[in-house]
Coordinates of C-alpha atoms in Angstrom, one line a residue:
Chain G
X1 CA 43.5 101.4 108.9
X2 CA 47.0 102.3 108.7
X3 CA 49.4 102.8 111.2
X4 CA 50.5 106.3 110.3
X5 CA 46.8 107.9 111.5
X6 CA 47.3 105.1 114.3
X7 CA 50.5 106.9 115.5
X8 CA 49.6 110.3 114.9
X9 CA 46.5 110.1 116.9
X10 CA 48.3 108.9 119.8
X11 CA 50.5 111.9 118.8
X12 CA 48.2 114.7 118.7
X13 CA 46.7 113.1 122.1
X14 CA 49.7 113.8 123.6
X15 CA 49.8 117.6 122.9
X16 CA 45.9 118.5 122.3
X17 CA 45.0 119.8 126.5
X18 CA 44.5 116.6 128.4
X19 CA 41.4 117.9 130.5
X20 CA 39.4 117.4 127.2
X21 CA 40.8 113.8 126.0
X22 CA 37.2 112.3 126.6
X23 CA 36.4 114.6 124.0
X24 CA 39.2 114.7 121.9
X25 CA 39.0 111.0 121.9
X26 CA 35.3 110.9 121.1
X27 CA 36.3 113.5 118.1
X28 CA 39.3 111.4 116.6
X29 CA 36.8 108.3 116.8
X30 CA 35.0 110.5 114.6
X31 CA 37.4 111.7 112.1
X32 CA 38.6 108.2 111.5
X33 CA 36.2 105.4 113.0
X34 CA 38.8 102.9 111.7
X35 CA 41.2 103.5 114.6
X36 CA 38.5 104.1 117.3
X37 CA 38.6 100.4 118.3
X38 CA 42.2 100.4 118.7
X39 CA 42.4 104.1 119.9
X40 CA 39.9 103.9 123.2
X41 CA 41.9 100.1 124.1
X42 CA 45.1 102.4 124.2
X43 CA 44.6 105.7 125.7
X44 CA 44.0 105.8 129.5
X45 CA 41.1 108.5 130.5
X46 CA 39.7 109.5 134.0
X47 CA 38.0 106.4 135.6
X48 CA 34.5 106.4 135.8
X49 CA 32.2 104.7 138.9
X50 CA 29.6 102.2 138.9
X51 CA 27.3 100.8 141.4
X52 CA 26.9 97.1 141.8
X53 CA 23.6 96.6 143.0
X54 CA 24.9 92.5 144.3
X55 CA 27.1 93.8 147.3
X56 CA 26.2 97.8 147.2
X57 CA 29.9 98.9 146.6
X58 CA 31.1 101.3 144.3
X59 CA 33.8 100.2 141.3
X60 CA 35.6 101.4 138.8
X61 CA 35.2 100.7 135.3
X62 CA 37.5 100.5 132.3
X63 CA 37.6 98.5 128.9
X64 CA 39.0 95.5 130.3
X65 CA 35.8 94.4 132.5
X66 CA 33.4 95.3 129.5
X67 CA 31.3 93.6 127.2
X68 CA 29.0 95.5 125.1
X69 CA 27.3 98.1 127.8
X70 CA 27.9 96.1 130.8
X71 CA 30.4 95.8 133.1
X72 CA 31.7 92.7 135.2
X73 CA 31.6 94.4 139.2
X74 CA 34.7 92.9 141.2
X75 CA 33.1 92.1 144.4
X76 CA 30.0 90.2 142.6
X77 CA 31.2 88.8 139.5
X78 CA 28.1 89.9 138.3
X79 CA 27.8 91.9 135.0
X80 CA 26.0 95.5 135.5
X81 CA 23.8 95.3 133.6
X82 CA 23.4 91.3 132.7
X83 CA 25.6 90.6 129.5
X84 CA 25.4 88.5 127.3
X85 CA 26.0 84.4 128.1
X86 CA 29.1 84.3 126.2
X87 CA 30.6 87.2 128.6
X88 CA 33.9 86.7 129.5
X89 CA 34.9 85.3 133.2
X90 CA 38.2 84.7 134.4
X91 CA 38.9 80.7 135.2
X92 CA 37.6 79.7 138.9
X93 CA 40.9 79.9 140.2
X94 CA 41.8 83.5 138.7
X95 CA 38.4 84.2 140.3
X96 CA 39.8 83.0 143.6
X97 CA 43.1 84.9 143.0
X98 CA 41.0 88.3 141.4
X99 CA 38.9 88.2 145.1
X100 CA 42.4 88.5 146.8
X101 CA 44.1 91.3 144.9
X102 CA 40.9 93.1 145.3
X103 CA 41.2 92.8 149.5
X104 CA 44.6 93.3 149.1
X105 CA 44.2 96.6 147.2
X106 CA 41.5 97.7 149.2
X107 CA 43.9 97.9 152.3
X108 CA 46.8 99.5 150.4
X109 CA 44.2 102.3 149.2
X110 CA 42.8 102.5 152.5
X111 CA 46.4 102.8 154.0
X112 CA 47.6 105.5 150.9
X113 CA 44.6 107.3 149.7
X114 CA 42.2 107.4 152.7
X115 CA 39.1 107.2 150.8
X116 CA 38.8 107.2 146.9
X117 CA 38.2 103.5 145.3
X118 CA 40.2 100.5 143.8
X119 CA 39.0 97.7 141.6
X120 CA 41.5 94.6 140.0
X121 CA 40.5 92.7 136.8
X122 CA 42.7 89.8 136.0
X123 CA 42.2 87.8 133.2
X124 CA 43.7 84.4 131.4
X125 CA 46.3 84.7 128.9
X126 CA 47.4 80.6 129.5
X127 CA 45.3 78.0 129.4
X128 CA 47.1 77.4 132.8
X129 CA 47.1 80.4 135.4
X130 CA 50.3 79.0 136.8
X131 CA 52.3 80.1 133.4
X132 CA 51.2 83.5 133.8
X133 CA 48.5 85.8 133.3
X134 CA 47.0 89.4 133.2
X135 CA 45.5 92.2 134.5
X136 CA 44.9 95.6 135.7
X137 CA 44.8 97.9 139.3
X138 CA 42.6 101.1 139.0
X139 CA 42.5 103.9 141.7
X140 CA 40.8 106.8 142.0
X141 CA 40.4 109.6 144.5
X142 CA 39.0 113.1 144.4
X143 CA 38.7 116.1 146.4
X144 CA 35.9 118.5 146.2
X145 CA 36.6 120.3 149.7
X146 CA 35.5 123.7 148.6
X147 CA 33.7 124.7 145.6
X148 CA 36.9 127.1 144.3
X149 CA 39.2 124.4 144.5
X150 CA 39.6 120.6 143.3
X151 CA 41.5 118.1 142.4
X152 CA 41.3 114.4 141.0
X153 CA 43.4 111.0 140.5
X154 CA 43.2 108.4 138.6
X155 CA 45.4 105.2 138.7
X156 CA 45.9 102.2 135.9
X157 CA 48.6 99.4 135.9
X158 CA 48.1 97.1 133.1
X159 CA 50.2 93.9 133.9
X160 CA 50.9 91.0 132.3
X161 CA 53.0 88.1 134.5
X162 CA 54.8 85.5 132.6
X163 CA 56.6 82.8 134.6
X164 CA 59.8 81.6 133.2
X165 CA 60.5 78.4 135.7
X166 CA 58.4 77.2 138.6
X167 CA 60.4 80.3 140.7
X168 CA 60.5 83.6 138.4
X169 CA 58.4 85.3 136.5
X170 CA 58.9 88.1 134.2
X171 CA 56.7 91.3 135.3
X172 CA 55.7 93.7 133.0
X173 CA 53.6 96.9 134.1
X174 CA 52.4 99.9 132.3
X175 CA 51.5 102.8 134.7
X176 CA 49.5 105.6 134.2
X177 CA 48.4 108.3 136.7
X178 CA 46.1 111.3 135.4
X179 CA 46.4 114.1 137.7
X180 CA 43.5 116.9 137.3
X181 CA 43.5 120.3 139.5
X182 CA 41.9 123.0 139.4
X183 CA 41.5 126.4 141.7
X184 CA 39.1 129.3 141.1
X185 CA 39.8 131.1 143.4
X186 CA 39.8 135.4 143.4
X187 CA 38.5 135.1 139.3
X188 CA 41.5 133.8 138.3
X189 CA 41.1 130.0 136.5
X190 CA 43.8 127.7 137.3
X191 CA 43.4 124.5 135.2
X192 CA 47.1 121.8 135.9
X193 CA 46.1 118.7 134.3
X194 CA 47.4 115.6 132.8
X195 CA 49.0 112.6 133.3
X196 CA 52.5 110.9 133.5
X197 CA 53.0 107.0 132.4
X198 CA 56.2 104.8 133.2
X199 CA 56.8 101.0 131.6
X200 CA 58.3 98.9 134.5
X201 CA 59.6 95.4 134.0
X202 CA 61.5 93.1 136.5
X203 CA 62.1 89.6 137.0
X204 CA 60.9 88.2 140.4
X205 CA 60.7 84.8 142.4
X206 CA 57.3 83.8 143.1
X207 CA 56.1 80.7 145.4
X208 CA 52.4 80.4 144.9
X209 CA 50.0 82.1 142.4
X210 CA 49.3 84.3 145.8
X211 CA 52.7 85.5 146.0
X212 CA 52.4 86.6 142.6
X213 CA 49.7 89.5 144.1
X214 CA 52.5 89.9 146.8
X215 CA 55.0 90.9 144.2
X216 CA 52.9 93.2 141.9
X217 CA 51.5 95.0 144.7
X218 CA 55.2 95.8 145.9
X219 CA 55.8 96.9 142.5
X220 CA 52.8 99.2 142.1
X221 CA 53.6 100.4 145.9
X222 CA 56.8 101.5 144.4
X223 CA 56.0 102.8 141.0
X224 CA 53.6 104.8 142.4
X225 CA 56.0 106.4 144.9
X226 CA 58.1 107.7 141.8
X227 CA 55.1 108.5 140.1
X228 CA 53.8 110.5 142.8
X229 CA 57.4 112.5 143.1
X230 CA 57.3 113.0 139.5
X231 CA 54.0 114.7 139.4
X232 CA 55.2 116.8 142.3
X233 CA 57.8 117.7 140.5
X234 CA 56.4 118.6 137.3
X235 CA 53.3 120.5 138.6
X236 CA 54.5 122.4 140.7
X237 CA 58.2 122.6 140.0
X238 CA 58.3 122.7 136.8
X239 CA 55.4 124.4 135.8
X240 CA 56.6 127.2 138.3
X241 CA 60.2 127.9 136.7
X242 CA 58.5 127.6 132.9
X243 CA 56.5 130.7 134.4
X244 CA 59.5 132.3 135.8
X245 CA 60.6 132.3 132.2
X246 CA 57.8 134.0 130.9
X247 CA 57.7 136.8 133.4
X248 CA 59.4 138.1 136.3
X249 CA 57.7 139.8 138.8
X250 CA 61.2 141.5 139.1
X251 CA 62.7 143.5 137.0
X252 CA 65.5 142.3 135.2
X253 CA 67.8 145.1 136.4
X254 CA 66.7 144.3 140.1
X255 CA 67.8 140.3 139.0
X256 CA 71.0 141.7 137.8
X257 CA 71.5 143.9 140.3
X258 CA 70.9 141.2 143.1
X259 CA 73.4 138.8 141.2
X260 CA 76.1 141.1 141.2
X261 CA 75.5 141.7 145.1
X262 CA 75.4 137.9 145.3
X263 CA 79.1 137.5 143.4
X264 CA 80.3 140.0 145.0
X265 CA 79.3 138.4 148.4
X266 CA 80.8 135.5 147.2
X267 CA 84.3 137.2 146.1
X268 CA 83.9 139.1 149.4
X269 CA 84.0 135.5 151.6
X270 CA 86.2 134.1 149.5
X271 CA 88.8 136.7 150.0
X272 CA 88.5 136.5 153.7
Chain R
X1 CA 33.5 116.8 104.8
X2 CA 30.7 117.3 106.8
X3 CA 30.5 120.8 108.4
X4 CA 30.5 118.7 111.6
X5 CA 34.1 117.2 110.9
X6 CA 35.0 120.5 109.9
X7 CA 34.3 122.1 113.6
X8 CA 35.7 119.2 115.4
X9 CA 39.1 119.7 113.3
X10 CA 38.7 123.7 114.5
X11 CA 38.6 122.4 118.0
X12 CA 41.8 120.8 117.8
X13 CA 43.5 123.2 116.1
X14 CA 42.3 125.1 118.6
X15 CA 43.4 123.5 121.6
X16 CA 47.2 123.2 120.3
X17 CA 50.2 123.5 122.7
X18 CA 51.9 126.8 122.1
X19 CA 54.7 126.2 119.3
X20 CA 53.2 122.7 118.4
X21 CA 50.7 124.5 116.0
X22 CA 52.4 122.4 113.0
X23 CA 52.7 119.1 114.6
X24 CA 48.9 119.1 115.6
X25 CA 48.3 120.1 111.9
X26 CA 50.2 117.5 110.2
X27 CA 48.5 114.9 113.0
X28 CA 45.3 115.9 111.9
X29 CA 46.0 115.6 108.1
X30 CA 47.6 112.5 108.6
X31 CA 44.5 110.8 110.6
X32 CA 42.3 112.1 107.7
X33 CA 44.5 110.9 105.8
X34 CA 43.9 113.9 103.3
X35 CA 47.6 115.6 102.9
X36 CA 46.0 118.4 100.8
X37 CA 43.3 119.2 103.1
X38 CA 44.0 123.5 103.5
X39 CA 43.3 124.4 106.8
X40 CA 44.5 128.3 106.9
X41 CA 41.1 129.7 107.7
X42 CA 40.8 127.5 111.2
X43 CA 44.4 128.3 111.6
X44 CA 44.3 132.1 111.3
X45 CA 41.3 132.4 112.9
X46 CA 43.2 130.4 116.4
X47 CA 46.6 132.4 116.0
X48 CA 45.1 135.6 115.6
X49 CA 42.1 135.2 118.7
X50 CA 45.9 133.8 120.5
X51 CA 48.6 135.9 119.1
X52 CA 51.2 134.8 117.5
X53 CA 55.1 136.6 117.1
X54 CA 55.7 136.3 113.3
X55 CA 59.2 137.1 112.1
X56 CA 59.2 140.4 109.8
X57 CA 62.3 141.8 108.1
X58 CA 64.8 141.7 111.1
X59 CA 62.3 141.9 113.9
X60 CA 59.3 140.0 115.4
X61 CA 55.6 141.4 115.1
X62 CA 52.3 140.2 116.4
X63 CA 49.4 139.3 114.5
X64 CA 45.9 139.4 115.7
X65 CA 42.5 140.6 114.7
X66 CA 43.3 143.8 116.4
X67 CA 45.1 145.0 113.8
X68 CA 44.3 143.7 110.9
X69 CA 43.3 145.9 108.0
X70 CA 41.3 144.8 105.3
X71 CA 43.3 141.9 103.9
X72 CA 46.8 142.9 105.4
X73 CA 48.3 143.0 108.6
X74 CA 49.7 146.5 110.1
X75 CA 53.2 146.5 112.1
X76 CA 53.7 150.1 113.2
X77 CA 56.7 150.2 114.5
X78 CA 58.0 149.1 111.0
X79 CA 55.2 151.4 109.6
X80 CA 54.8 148.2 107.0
X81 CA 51.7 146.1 106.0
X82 CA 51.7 142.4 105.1
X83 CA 49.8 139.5 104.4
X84 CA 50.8 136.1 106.6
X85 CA 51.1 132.6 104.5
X86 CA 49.2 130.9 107.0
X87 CA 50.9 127.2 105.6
X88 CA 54.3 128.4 106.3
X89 CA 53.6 131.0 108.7
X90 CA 55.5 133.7 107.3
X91 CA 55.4 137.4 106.5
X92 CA 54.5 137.8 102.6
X93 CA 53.6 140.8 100.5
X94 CA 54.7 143.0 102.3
X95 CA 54.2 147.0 101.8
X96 CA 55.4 149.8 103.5
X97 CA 53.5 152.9 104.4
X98 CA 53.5 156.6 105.6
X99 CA 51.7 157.1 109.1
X100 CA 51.9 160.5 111.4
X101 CA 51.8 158.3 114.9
X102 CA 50.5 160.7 117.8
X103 CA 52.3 162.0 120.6
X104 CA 50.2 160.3 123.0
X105 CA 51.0 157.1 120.8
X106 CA 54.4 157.6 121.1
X107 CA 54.5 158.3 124.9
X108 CA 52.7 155.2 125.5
X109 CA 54.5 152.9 123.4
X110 CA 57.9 154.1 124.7
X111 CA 57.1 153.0 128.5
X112 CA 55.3 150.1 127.3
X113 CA 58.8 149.2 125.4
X114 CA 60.7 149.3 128.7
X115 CA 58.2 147.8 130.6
X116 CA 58.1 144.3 128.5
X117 CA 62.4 144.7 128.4
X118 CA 62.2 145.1 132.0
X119 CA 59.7 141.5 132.8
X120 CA 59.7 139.4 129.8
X121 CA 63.4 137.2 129.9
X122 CA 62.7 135.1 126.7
X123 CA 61.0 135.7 123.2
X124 CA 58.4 138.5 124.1
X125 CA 57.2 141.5 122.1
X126 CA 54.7 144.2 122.5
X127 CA 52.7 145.7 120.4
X128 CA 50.5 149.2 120.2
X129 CA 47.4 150.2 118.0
X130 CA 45.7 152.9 117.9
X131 CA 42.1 153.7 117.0
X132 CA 39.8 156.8 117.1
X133 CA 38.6 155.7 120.5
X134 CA 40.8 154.0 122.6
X135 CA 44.4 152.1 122.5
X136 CA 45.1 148.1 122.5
X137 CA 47.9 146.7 124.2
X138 CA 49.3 143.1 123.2
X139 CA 52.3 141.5 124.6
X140 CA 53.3 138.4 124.2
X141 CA 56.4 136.3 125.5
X142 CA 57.1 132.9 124.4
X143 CA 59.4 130.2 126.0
X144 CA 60.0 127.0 123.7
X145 CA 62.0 124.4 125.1
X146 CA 61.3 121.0 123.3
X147 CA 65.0 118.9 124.0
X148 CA 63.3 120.1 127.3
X149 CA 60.2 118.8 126.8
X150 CA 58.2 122.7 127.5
X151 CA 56.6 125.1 125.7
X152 CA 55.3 127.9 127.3
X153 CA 53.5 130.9 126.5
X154 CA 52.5 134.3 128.2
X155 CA 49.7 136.6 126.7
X156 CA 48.1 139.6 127.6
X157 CA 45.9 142.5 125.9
X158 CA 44.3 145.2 126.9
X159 CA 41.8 147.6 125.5
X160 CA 42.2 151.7 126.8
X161 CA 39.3 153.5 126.0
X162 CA 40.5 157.5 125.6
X163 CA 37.4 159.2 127.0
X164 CA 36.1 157.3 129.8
X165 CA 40.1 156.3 130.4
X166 CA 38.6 153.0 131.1
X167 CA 40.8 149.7 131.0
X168 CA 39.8 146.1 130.4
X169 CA 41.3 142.9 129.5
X170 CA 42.8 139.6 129.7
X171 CA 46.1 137.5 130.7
X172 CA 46.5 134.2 130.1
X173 CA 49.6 131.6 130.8
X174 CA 49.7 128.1 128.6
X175 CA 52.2 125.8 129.6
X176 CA 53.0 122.2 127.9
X177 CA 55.4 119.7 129.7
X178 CA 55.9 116.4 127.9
X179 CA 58.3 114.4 129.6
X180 CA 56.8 110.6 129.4
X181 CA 53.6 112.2 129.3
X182 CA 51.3 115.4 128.6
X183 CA 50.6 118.3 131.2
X184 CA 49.1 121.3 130.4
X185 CA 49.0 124.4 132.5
X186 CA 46.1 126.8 131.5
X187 CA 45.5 130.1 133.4
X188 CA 43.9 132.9 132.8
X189 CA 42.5 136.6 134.2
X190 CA 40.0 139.4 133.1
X191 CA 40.6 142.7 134.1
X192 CA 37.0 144.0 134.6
X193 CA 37.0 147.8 133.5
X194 CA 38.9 149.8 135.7
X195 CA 39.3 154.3 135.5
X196 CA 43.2 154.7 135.3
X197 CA 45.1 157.8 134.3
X198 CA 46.9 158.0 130.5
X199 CA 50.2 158.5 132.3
X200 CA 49.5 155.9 134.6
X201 CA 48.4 153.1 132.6
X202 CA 51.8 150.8 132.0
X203 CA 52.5 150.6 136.3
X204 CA 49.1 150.2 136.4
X205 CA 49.3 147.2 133.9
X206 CA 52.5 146.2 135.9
X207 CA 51.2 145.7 139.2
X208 CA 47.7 144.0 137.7
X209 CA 50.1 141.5 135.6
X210 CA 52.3 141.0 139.5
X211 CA 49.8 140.3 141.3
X212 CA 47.9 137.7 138.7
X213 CA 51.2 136.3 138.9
X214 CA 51.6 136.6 142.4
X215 CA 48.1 134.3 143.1
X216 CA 49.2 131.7 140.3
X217 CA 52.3 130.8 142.8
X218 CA 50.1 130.6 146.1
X219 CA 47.4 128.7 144.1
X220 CA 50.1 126.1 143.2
X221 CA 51.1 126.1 147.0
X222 CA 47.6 126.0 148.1
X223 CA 46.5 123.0 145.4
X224 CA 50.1 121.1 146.4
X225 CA 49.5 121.1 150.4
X226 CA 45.8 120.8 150.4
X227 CA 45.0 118.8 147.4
X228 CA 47.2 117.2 145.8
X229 CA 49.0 115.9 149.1
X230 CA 45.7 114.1 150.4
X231 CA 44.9 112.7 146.9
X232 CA 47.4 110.0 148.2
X233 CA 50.4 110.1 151.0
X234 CA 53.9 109.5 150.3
X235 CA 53.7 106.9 153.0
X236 CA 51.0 105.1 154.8
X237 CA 50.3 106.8 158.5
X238 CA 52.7 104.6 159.9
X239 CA 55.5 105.5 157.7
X240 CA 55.8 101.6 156.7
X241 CA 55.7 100.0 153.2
X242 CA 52.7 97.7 152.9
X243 CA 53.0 94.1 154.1
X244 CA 51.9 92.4 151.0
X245 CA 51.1 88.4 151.1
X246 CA 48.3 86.9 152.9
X247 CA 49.6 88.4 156.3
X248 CA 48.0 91.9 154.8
X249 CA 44.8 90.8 156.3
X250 CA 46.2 91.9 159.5
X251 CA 45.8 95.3 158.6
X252 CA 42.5 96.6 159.9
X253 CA 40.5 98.6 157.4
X254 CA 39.4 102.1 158.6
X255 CA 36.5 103.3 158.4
X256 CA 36.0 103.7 155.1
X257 CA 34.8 100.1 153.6
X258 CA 35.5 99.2 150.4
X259 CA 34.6 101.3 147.4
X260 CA 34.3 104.3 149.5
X261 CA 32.4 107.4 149.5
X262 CA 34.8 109.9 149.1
X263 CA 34.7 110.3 145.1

């Protein structure tokens, strides 16, 4: 494998249209079956739902609570379908801690999203959770009010936590949101999709390996409050003005017109 | 390579960015790790079923199947034919010829001109064929901004047909914004036959292409207030940042319970 078709399969990913990057994935995986290990672990697509049939809730899955077909639920525990016996766990007190991020979570996407769903995998990367370890926060949420109109969000922090001294740890998060929407409305299509990602690291005190959940969940709280503003920004500001360059609904000799009114409004007030 | 590889390559080639044509080209040889690999059928085949501005003698034309002759490519405002180097994307062999354009040609053209002056700010260009039945419109206007981190383009065609005095056709927008990340904007319209006057075709195009434009900017309104605002808030209800720590159990959960419905 080399890491020229590596890097320019996360490049074409990043221009081919986002709505399709199930497929486009699927179709790189294809052209070079090489990267597609490497490729699915790296590129962040729409969440998809499971049911877990232990405690009757709904959660979301990703790479990170796989093995082979099945997936490890977050309320349960309990691979969907069984896996294997050598399926990874995280240690009984990263269980303990996983249970709390998930109620945690739960709240915040009661309190922000009103609906929608949130699952938290953590895993061991020490053979001693109070050094550190890792995980990831998924939330999703969609609308399907009317059958014109729709829209979708998908949420993924991967986070690794590395303590330095028995009061900070280094926190590193990588954020993704994947924004789809989509109106139909009077025969015209409207398809603004995509997603926007943002690296955050900060160093924190910490007291417990509680207050560790404490602190991410600040930072995602926060990170998602840019993230949100930048979406807004770029879907419907930006979007707007690139269209505004493309065509005017006025014509240009109205916009001139209108600017020399303007300046001469101006010189008009300034002269008073 | 499998016919099947072949097809999924057209796809991507396909589903390029405006103005990132070559980038997704050198991608794709680069993951098939085949730097001879000739793709100019796949890539004439998407640029001329999307238009494309290609730079002739001191001016800008637009290639598409629509008029194409034979092997060549037919600019008649140049009155010059030319083949298109599909690697380079450049005007080659290029031949100049005698045509008698019509009056009616002419006419049209000439308000079509000063219409596309009048709403196109950036890199647009129209373009006018016609045949023994009927007259196709193309104009095209392309905005790329990459220190920006845009691309945009703006197409539109439209096919008059000279009896019935019949028009039909299509308008589409693409937008890429890559600013730590990708977003596309795709939008498009049909114009479902509709009995306009000769003289009155270009206003008529004009208010069609206004008002298309027109519903795009309420849409975004519409899908910013009622959608994307209750995908999530700003702030909670209360206006409060969360209380994170074990004191979050205070909060009551609403009705919802976990691993709600609402997806």
């Amino acid at each position: 494998m080399s890491d020229e078709a590596y890097d320019a399969s996360l490049d074409i990913l990043r221009r081919l249209n986002p709505k399709k990057i199930k497929t486009h994935l699927n179709n790189i995986c294809r052209l070079a079956p090489d990267l597609a290990e490497e490729i699915l672990t790296s590129v962040d697509t729409p969440l998809e739902v499971k049911r877990c049939s232990e405690s009757g809730k709904n959660f979301l899955i990703c790479d990170y609570n796989r093995d082979g077909d099945s997936y490890r639920s977050p309320w349960s525990n309990v691979y969907m379908p069984a896996a294997d016996e050598d399926a990874p766990y995280p240690s009984k007190n990263l269980r303990a801690l996983e249970i709390h991020a998930n109620d945690s979570f739960d709240i915040y996407r009661d309190l922000y999203y009103d609906g929608g769903i949130s699952s938290i995998y953590l895993w061991d990367t020490e053979d001693d959770e109070n050094q550190g370890f890792a995980g990831v926060i998924l939330l999703k949420k969609g609308i399907d009010a009317s059958k014109t109109n729709s829209g979708a969000w998908d949420s993924v922090h991967v986070f690794e936590i590395n303590t330095i001294d028995k009061k900070t740890a280094v926190y590193k998060i990588t954020s993704t949101i994947i924004l789809d929407l989509t109106s139909n409305a009077d025969d015209a299509k409207i398809d603004l999709s995509g997603s926007l990602t943002r690296q955050t690291e900060k160093e924190l005190q910490f007291k417990d390996s509680a207050s560790h959940i404490a602190n991410i969940g600040s930072l995602v709280e926060d990170i998602e409050y840019k993230l949100r503003n930048m979406l807004q920004e770029v879907y419907f500001g930006k979007t707007k003005d690139i269209i505004g360059d493309l065509r005017t609904t006025q014509t240009t000799t109205d916009i001139e017109v209108d600017k020399a009114k303007h300046s001469d409004l101006i010189k008009g007030m300034n002269s008073l | 390579m499998s016919a099947s590889l072949d097809s999924i390559i057209n796809d991507m080639i396909k589903d390029s960015p405006p103005g990132e044509l070559h980038n997704v080209v050198s991608d794709i040889k680069t993951i098939i790790q085949d730097d001879q690999k000739d793709l100019s059928s796949s890539i004439e085949d998407f640029l001329t079923d999307d238009f494309e501005l290609i730079q002739l003698k001191n001016d800008y034309t637009v290639i598409s199947k629509h008029n194409k002759e034979g092997s060549k490519y037919v600019d008649y405002d140049s009155k010059t034919k030319f083949n298109v180097d599909f690697k380079k994307l450049v005007a080659i062999d290029l031949e100049e010829f005698e045509l008698e354009l019509s009056d009616d040609y002419l006419k049209l053209n000439k308000s079509l001109k000063t219409y596309v002056q009048e709403h196109f700010p950036s890199h647009f260009k129209s373009i006018l064929i016609e045949n023994e039945n009927d007259f196709i419109i193309i104009i095209l206007d392309l905005k790329f901004s990459p220190k920006n981190f845009y691309n945009g383009k703006w197409s539109s065609f439209y096919k008059y047909d000279k009896v019935s005095q019949q028009v039909s056709g299509k308008i589409k927008i693409n937008v890429h914004y890559f600013e730590d990340g990708n977003v596309r904007l795709i939008t498009d319209k049909k114009l479902e036959d509709s009995k306009v006057e000769f003289n009155d075709l270009v206003s008529f195009i004009n208010n069609f292409e206004n008002d298309f434009e027109k519903h795009v900017l309420i849409q975004f309104q519409e899908l910013n207030e009622k959608y994307f605002k209750n995908l999530r808030r700003q702030l909670p209800i209360n206006r409060a940042k969360v209380q994170w720590g074990r004191s979050i159990n205070n909060y009551k959960l609403g009705q919802d319970v976990a691993g709600g419905k609402d997806v």
